[in-house]
XYZ file of C-alpha atoms in Angstrom:
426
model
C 44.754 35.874 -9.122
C 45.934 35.490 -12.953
C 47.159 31.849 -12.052
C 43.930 30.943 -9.672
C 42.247 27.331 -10.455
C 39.293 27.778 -12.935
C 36.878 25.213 -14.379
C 36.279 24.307 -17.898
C 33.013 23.236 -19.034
C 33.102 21.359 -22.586
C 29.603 20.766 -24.199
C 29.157 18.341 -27.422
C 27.316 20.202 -29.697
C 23.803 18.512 -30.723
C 25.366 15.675 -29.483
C 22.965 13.008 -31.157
C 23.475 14.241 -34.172
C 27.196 15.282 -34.472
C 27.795 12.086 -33.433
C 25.655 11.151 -36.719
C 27.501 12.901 -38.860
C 30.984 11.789 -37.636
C 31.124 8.243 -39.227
C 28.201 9.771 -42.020
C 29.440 12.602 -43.621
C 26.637 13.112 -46.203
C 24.811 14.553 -42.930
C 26.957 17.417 -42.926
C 24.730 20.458 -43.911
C 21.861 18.903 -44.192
C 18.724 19.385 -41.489
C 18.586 16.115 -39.231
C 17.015 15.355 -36.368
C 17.059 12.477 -33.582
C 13.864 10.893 -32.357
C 13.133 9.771 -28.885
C 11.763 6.393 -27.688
C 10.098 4.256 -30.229
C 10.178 7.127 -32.923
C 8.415 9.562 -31.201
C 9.202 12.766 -30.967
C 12.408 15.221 -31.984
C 15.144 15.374 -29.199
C 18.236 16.587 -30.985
C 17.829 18.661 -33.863
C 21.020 20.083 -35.807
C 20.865 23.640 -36.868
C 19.546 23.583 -40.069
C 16.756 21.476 -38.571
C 16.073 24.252 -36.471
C 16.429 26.747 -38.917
C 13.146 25.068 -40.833
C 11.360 25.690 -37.394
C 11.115 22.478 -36.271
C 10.656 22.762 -31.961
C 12.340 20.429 -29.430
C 9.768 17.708 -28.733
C 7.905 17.917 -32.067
C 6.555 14.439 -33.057
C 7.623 12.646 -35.886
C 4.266 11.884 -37.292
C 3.792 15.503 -37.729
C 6.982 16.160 -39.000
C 7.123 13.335 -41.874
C 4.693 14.817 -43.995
C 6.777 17.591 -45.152
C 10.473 15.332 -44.621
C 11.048 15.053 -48.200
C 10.265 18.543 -49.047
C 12.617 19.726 -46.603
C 15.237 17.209 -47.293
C 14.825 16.331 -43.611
C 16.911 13.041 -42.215
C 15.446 11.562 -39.334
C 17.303 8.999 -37.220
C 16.430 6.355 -34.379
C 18.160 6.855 -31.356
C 21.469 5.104 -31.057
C 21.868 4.760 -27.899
C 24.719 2.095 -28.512
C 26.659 4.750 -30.900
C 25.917 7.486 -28.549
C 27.336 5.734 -25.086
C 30.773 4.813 -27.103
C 31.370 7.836 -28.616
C 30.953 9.373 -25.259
C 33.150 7.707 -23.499
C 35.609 8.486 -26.443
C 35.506 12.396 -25.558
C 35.226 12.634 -21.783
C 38.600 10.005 -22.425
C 39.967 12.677 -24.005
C 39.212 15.326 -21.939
C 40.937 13.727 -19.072
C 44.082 14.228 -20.349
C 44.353 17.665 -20.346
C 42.998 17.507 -16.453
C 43.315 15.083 -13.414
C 40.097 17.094 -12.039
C 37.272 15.836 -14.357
C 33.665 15.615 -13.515
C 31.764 13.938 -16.172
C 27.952 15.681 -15.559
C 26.241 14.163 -18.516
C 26.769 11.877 -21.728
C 27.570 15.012 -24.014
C 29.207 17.458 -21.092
C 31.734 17.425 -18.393
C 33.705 19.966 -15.998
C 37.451 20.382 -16.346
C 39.545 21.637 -13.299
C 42.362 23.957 -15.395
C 45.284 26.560 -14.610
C 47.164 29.089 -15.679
C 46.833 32.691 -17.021
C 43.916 33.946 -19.584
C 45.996 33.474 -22.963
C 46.885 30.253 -21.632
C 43.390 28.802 -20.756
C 42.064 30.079 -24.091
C 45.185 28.412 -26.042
C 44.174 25.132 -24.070
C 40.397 25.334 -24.634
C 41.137 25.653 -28.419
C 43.479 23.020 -28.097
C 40.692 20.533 -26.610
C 38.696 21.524 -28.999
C 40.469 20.796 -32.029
C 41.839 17.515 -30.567
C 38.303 16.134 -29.957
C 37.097 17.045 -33.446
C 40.450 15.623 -35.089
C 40.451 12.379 -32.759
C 36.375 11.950 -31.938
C 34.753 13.805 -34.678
C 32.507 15.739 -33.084
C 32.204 19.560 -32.600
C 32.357 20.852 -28.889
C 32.530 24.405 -27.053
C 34.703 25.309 -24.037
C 33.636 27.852 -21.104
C 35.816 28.976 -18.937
C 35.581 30.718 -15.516
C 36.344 30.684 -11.765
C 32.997 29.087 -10.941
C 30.796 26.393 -12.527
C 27.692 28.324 -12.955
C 29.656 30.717 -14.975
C 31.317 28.218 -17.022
C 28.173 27.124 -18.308
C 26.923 30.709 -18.978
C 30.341 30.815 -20.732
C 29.685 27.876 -22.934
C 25.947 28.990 -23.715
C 27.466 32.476 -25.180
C 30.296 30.767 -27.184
C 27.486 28.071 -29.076
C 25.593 31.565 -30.055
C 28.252 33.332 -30.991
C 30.965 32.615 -33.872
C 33.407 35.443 -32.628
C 34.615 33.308 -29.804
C 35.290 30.293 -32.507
C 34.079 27.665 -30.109
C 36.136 28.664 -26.761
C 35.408 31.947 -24.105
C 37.360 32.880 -21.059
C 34.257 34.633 -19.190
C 37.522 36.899 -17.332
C 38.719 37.884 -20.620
C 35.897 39.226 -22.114
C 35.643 43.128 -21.299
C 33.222 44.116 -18.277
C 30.843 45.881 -20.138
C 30.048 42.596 -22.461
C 29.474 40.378 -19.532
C 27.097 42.655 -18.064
C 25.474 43.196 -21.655
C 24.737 39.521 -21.826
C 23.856 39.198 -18.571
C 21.159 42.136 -19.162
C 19.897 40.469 -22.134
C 19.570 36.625 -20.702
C 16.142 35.859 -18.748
C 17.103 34.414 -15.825
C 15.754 31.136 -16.968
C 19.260 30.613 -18.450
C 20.943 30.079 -15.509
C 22.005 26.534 -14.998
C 19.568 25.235 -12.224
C 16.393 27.644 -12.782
C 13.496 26.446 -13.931
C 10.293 27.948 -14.775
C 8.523 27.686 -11.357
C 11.279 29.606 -9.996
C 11.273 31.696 -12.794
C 8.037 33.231 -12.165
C 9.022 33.429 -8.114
C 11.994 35.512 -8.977
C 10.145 37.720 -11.364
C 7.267 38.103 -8.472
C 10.410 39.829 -6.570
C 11.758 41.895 -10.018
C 14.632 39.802 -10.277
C 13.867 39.325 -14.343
C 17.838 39.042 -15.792
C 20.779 36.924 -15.241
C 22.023 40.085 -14.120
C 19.500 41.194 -11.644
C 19.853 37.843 -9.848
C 23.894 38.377 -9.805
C 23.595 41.319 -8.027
C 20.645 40.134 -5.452
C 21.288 39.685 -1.990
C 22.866 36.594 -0.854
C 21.430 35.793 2.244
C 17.560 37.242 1.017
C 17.474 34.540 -1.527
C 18.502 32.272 0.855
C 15.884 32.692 3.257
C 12.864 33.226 0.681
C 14.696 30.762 -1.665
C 17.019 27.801 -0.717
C 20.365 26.729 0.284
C 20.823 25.889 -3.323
C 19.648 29.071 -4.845
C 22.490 31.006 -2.443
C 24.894 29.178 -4.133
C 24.078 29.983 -7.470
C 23.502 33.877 -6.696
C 27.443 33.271 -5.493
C 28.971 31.929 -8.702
C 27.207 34.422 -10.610
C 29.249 37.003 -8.503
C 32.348 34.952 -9.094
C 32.796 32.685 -5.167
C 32.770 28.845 -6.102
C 30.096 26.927 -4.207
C 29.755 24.241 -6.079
C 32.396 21.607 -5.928
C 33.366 18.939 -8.230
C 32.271 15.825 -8.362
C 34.594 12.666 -9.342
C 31.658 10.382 -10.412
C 27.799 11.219 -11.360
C 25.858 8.194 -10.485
C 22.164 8.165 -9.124
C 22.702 7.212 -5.366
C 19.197 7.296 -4.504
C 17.502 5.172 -6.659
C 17.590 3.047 -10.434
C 14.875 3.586 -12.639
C 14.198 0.598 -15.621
C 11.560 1.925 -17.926
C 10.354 2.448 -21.386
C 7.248 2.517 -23.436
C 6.582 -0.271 -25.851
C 6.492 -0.167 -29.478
C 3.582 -3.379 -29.254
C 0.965 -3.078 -26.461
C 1.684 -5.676 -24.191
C -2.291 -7.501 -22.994
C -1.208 -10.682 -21.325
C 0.471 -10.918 -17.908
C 3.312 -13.421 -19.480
C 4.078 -10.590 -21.477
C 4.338 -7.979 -18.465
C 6.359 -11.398 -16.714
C 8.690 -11.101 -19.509
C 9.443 -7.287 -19.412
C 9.942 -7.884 -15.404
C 12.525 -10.294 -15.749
C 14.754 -8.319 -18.401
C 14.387 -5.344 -15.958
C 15.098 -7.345 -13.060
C 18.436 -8.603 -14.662
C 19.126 -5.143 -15.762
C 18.951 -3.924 -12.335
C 21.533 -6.830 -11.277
C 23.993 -5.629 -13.420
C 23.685 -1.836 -12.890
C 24.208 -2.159 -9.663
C 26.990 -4.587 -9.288
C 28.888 -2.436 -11.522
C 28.644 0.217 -9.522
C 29.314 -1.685 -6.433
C 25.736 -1.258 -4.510
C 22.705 -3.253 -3.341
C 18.615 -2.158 -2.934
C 16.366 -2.737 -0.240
C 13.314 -1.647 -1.945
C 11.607 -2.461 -5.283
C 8.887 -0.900 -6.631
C 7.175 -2.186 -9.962
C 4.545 -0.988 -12.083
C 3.092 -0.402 -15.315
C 0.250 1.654 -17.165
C -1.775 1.982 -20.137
C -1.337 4.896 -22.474
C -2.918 8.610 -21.427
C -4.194 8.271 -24.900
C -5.878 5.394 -24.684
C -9.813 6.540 -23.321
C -11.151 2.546 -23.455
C -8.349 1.061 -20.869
C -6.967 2.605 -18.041
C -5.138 0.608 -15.321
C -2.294 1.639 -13.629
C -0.729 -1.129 -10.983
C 1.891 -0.559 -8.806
C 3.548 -2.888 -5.831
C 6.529 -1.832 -3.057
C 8.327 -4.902 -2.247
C 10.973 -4.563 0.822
C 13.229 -6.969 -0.545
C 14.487 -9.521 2.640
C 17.961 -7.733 2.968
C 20.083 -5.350 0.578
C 20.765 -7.349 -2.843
C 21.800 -6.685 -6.158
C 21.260 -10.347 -6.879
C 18.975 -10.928 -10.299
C 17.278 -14.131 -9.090
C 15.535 -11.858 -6.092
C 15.082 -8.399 -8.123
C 13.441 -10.838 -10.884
C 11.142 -12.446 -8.192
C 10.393 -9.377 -6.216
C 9.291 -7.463 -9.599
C 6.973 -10.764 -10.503
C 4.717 -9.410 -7.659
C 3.487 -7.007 -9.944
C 1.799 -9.908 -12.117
C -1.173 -10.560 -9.845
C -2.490 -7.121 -10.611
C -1.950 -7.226 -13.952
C -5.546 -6.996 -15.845
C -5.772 -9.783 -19.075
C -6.570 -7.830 -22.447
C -5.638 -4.835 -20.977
C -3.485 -2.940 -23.485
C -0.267 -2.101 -21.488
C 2.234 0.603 -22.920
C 4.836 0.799 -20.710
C 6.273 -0.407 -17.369
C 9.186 -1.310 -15.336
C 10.566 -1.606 -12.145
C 12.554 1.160 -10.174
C 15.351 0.120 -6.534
C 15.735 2.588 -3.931
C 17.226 2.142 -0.362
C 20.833 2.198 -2.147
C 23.642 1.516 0.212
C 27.169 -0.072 -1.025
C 27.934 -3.818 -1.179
C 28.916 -5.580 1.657
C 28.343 -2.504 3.998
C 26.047 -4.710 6.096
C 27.169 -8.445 6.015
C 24.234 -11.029 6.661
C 23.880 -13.715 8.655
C 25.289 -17.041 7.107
C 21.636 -18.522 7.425
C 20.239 -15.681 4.629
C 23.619 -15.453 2.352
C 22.905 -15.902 -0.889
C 24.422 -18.470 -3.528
C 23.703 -16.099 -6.674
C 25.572 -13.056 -4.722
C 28.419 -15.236 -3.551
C 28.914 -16.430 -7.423
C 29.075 -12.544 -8.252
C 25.736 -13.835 -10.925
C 25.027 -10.509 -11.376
C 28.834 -8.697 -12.703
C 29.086 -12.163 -14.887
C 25.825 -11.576 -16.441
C 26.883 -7.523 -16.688
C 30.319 -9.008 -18.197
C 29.131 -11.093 -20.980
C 26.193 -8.904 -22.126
C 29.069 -6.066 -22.254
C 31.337 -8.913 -24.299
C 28.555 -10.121 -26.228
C 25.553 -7.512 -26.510
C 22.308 -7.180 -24.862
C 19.949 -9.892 -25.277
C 22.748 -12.505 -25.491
C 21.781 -14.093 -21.916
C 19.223 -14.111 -19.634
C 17.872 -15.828 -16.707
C 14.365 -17.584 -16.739
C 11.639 -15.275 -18.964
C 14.440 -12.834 -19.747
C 16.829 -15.405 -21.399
C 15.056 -14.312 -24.886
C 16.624 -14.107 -28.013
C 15.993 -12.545 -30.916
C 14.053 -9.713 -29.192
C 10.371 -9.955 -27.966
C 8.056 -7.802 -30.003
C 7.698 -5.289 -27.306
C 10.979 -3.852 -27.607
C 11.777 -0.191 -28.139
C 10.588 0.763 -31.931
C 13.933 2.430 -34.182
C 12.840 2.119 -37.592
C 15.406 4.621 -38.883
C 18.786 3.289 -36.896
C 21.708 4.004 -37.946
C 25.090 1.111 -37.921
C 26.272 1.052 -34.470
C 29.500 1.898 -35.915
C 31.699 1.112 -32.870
C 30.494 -1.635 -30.514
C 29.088 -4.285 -33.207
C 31.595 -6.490 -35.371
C 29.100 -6.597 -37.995
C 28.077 -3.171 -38.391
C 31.627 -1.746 -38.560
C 32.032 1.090 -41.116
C 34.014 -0.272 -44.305
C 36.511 2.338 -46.115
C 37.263 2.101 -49.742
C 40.392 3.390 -51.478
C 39.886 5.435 -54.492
């Protein structure tokens, strides 16, 4: 049992902003937080940010009052920064396993081996080779099942006596259960506050209590789902790993915009940047959409306009190709209301299914999909940045003015020539 496969979950910690700090030092120590969308609200905060109080979600205009007294740094999202320096770790990572499951842009699940000293020597070794070689600070978990691995992670992050790395198996009995005791059992990966409250209703109010609850009677009053989880808390794997993340069920293309958009050219213009961006997610990941739905809204703030258009197109057979995403997602434009003060839409494709998994007739074959328009367009904006081709209304340049807002963006140190971080000899 000493030598039994166990899974390692490594977590970037505050991702946003450690990845802030790593190519801008100055940061270090100081209270910063990342805003979401168009400046709006807090969605990473570092620890000092949270030691001044400031809450997860908190907007900005609130928070900018007292920024100077606080010495508080507040930064755009870099989404650009964020995506490279993620691929960076989870690179990393994969060397020390052939078993990796990436589960988000600042977390993935390692498959490891060996006895308890050796798992924590290797989780302190991943550890210090991603801060060395990445910059940023991460924790390790470690245990026989998932679920546990990211309890063991959560405990490590909140307390410095494990230095960043805990083998849930080598910790002492009475500890775990201690913990468990403590934790509501809204810390357990999966639970959410609905189900929160239906556990309490049946006195199950600790990560404990729902470890030691019947299998098969949260099954029946629960789900499937919820069995499973009641089983890695009692140490049985039932969740498996993964090789690759991606949203099989549907793409989703959506933000709000920084300038109301009132005309339907405008909302024409937003459809066809969507529709490309569509193309290229899914001929990258190799699949085509039967169904797209478009649709935008006016803001819930907003008491003088309120108009809210959707259409479902069934697109003539499963495509990826931009010229028919763009032209299926202009069907939206009829129902778009002149002077209306739009602030936000897009376009979302469901009815996945791989490419080429249902050939069509040579009479409805497409010239765009046969040309592969979609990967070259997915190729050169990779090559060249986003915004440097288009087809039709999204062939823009420069950037239309109803583009995401990030006032306070930091150098996208990594992916733009121009922006690349210059180092001075003393």
């Amino acid at each position: 049992m000493r030598h039994m496969p166990q899974i390692a979950h490594v977590d970037v910690n505050c991702f946003y902003a450690s990845a802030e700090r790593a190519f801008n030092p100055a940061l270090e120590g100081r209270p910063v937080i990342v805003l979401s969308n168009n400046d709006g609200c807090a969605v990473t905060r570092s620890p000092e940010a949270k030691a001044l109080g400031i809450a997860m979600g908190e907007p900005w205009f609130k928070l900018a009052p007292r920024a100077k007294e606080w010495g508080l740094v507040a930064l755009s999202s870099n989404y650009e920064l964020y995506g490279d320096i993620s691929a960076r770790v989870m690179e990393l990572l994969a060397r020390y396993s052939a078993w990796l499951e990436v589960y988000s842009i600042d977390e993935a699940f390692l498959g490891v081996k060996g006895t308890p000293d050796q798992l924590l020597a290797l989780g302190r070794t991943m550890k210090a080779t991603v801060r060395r070689n990445v910059g940023v600070p991460v924790c390790v978990g470690i245990a026989s099942t998932k679920t546990l691995a990211k309890l063991a992670n959560k405990w490590t992050k909140n307390n410095p006596a494990f230095d960043g790395v805990c083998h849930w198996d080598s910790v002492p009995a009475a500890d775990r259960e201690g913990l468990m005791r403590r934790l509501s059992v809204i810390e357990v990966w999966g639970v959410a506050t609905r189900l929160t409250k239906r556990l309490n209703a049946l006195g199950i109010h600790s990560i404990l209590d729902l470890s030691r609850a019947d299998p098969v009677m949260i099954r029946d009053r629960f789900s499937v789902v919820m069995m499973r989880t009641v089983l890695e808390l009692q140490g049985t794997p039932c969740i498996p790993m993964e090789e690759e993340r991606i949203g099989r069920d549907q793409l989703i293309f959506s933000r709000s915009f920084a300038t109301p958009i009132t005309t339907a050219a405008g909302i024409r213009q937003v459809m066809s940047v969507y529709g490309q961006q569509a193309s290229a997610r899914l001929a990258k990941h190799g699949l085509q959409a039967k169904v797209l739905t478009a649709f935008a809204g006016t803001s819930h703030f907003n008491p003088n306009d309120t108009s809210y258009p959707s259409v479902s197109v069934p697109l003539p057979m499963p495509t990826a190709d931009p010229v028919l995403l763009t032209k299926a997602a202009h069907a939206l434009l009829p129902r778009i209301c002149e002077g209306i003060r739009y602030a936000r839409a897009g376009i979302m494709v469901t009815d996945l299914r791989p490419t080429g998994n249902q050939a069509p007739l040579s009479l409805f074959e497409n010239p765009h999909e046969e040309r592969h328009i979609g990967t070259l367009l997915e190729d050169i904006i990779r090559r060249y940045g986003r915004g440097s081709i288009g087809l039709g209304h999204a062939g823009i340049r420069g950037g239309p003015d109803w583009t995401m807002k990030r006032d306070m963006l930091s150098p996208r140190y990594t992916t733009h020539w121009d922006e690349l971080p210059l180092v001075k000899a003393a």
